[in-house]
N, CA, C and O of each residue as an XYZ file, in Angstrom:
284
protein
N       4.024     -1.521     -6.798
C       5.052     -2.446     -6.400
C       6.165     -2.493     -7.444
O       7.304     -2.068     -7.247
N       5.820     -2.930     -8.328
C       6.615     -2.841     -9.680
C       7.808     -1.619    -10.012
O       8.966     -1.911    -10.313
N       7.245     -0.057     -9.887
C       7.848      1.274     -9.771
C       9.141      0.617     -8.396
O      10.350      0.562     -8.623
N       8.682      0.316     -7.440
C       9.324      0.171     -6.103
C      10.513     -0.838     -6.291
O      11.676     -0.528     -6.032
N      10.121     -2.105     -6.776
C      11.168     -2.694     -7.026
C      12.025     -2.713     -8.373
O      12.841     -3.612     -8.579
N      11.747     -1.429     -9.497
C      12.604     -0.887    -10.307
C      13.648     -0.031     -9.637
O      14.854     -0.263     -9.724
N      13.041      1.126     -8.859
C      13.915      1.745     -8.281
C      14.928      0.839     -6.942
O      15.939      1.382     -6.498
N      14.526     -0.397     -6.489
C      15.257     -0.854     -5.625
C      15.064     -0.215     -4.266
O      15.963      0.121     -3.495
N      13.237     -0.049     -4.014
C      13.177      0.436     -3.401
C      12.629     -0.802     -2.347
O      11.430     -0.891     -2.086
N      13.564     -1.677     -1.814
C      13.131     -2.750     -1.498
C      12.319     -2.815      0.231
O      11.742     -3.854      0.554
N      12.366     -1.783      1.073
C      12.013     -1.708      2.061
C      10.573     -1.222      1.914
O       9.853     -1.106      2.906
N      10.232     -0.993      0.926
C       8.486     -0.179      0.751
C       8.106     -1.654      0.035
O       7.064     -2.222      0.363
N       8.631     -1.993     -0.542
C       7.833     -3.567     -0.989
C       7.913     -4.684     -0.137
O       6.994     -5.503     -0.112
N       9.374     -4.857      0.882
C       8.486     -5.590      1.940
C       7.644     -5.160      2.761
O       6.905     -6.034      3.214
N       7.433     -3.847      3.226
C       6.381     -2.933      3.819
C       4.635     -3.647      3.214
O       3.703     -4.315      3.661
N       4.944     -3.132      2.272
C       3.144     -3.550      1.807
C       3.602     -5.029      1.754
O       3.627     -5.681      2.797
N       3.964     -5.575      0.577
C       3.654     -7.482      1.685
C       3.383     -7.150      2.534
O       2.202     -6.806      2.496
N       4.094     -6.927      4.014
C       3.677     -7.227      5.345
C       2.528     -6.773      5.847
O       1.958     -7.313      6.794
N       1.835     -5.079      4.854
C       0.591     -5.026      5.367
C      -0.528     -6.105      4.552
O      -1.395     -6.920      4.867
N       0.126     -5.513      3.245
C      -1.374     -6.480      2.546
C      -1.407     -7.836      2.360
O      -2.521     -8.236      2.023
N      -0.147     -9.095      2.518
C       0.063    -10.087      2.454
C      -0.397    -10.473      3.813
O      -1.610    -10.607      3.981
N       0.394    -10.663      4.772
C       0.415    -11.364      6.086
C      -0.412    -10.491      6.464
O      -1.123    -11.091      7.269
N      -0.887     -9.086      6.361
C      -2.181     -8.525      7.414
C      -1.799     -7.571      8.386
O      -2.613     -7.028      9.134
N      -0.369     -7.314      8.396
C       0.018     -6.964      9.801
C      -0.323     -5.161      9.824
O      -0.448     -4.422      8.847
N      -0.394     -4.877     11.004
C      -0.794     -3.499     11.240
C       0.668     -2.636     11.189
O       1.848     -2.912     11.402
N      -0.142     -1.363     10.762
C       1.137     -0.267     10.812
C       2.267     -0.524     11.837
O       3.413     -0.776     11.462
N       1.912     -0.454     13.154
C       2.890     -0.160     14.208
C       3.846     -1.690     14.036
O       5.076     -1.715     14.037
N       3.003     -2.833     13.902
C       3.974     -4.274     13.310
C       5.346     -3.818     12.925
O       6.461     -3.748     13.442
N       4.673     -3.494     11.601
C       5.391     -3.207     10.151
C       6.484     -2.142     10.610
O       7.685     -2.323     10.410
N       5.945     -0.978     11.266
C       7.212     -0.158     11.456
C       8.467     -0.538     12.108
O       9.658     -0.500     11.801
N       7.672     -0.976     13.269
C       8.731     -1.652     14.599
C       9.603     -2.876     13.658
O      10.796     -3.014     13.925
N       9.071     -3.630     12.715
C       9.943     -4.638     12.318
C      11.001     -3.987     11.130
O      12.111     -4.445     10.860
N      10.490     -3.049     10.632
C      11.295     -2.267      9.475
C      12.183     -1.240     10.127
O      13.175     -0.850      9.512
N      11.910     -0.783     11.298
C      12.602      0.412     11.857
C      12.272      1.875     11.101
O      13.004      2.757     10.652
N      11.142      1.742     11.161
C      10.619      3.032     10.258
C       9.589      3.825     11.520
O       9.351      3.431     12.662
N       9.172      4.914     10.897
C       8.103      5.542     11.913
C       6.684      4.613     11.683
O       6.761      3.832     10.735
N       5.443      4.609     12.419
C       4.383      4.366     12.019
C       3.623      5.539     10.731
O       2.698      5.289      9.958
N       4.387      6.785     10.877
C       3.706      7.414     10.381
C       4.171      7.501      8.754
O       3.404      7.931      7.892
N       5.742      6.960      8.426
C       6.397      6.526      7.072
C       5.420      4.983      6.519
O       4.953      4.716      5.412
N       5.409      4.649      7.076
C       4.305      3.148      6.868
C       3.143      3.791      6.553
O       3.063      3.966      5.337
N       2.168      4.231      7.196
C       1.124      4.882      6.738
C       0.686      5.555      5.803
O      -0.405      5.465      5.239
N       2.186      6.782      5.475
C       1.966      7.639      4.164
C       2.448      6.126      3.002
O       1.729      6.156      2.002
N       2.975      5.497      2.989
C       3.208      4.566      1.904
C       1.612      3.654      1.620
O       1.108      3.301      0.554
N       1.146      3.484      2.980
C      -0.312      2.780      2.724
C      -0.978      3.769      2.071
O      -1.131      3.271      0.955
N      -1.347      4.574      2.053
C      -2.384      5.620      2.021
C      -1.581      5.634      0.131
O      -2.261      5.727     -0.890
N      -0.430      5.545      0.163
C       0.091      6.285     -1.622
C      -0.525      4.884     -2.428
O      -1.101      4.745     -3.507
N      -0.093      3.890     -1.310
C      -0.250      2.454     -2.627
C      -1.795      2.633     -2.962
O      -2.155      2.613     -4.139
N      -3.072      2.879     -1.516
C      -3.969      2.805     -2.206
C      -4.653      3.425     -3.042
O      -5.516      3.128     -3.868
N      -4.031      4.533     -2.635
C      -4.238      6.038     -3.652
C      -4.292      5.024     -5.186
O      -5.291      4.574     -5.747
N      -2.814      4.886     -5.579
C      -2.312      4.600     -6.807
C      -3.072      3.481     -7.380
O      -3.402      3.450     -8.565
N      -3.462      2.179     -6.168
C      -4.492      1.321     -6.812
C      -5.676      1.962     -7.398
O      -5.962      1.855     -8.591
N      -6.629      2.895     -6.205
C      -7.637      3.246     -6.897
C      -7.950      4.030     -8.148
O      -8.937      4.057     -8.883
N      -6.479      4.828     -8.152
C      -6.106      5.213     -9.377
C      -6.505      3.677    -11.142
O      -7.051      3.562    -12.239
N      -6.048      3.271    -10.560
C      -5.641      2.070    -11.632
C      -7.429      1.563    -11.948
O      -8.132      1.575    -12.959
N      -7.633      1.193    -10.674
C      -9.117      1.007    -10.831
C     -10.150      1.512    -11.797
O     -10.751      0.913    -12.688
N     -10.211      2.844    -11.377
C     -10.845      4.066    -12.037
C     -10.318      3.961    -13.580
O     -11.191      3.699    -14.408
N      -9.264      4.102    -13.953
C      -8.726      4.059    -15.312
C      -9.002      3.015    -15.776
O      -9.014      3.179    -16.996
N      -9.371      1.443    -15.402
C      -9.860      0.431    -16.042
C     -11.357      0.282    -15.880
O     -12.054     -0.723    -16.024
N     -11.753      1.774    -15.478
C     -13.338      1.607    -14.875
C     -14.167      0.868    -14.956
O     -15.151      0.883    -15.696
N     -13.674     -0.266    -13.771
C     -14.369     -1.193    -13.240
C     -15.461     -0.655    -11.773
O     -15.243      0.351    -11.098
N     -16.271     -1.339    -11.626
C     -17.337     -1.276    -10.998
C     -16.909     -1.033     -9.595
O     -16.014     -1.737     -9.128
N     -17.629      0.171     -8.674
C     -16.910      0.427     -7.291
C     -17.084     -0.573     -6.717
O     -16.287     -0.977     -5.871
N     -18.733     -1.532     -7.218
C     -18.389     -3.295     -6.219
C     -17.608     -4.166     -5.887
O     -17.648     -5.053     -5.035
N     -16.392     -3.644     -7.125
C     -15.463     -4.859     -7.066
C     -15.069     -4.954     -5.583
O     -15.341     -5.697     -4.639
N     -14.161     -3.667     -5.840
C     -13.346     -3.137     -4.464
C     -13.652     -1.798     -3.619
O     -13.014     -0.746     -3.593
N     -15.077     -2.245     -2.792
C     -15.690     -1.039     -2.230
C     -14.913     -0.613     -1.472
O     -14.757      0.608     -1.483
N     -14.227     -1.321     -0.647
C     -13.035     -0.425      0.275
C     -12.359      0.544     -0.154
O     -12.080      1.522      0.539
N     -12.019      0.390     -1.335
C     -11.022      1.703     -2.503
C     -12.320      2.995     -2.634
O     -12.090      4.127     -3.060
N     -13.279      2.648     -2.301
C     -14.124      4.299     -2.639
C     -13.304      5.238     -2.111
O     -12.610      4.893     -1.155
N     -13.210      6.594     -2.606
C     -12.584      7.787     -2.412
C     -13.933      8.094     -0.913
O     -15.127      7.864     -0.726
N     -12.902      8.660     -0.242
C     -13.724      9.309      1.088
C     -14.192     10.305      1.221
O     -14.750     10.589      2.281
């Protein structure tokens, strides 16, 4: 998020709010941003990438956040 709103990349940071804050699903998020579903998606898929990244480097326990396991 932080990288995103240095660069002023302000449409990918209300993007994730809207998925990971309020909950809302890809097709939501696109239709309200005017983006593809499939530009929403590759941004979901990078943020969680980059979280689990972060995770791993503070190697904390996969219990914390089992959803982040690599697939």
């Amino acid at each position: 998020m932080r990288d995103f709103q240095l660069k002023g990349e302000w449409a990918k940071v209300m993007a994730l709010e809207l998925l990971y804050v309020k909950g809302w699903g890809n097709a939501e998020v696109a239709a309200r941003l005017k983006r593809t579903e499939q530009d929403i998606a590759n941004l979901k898929f990078q943020a969680k990438k980059r979280l689990h990244d972060h995770l791993v480097t503070a190697k904390l326990s996969p219990a914390v956040f089992p959803e982040l396991q690599a697939e």
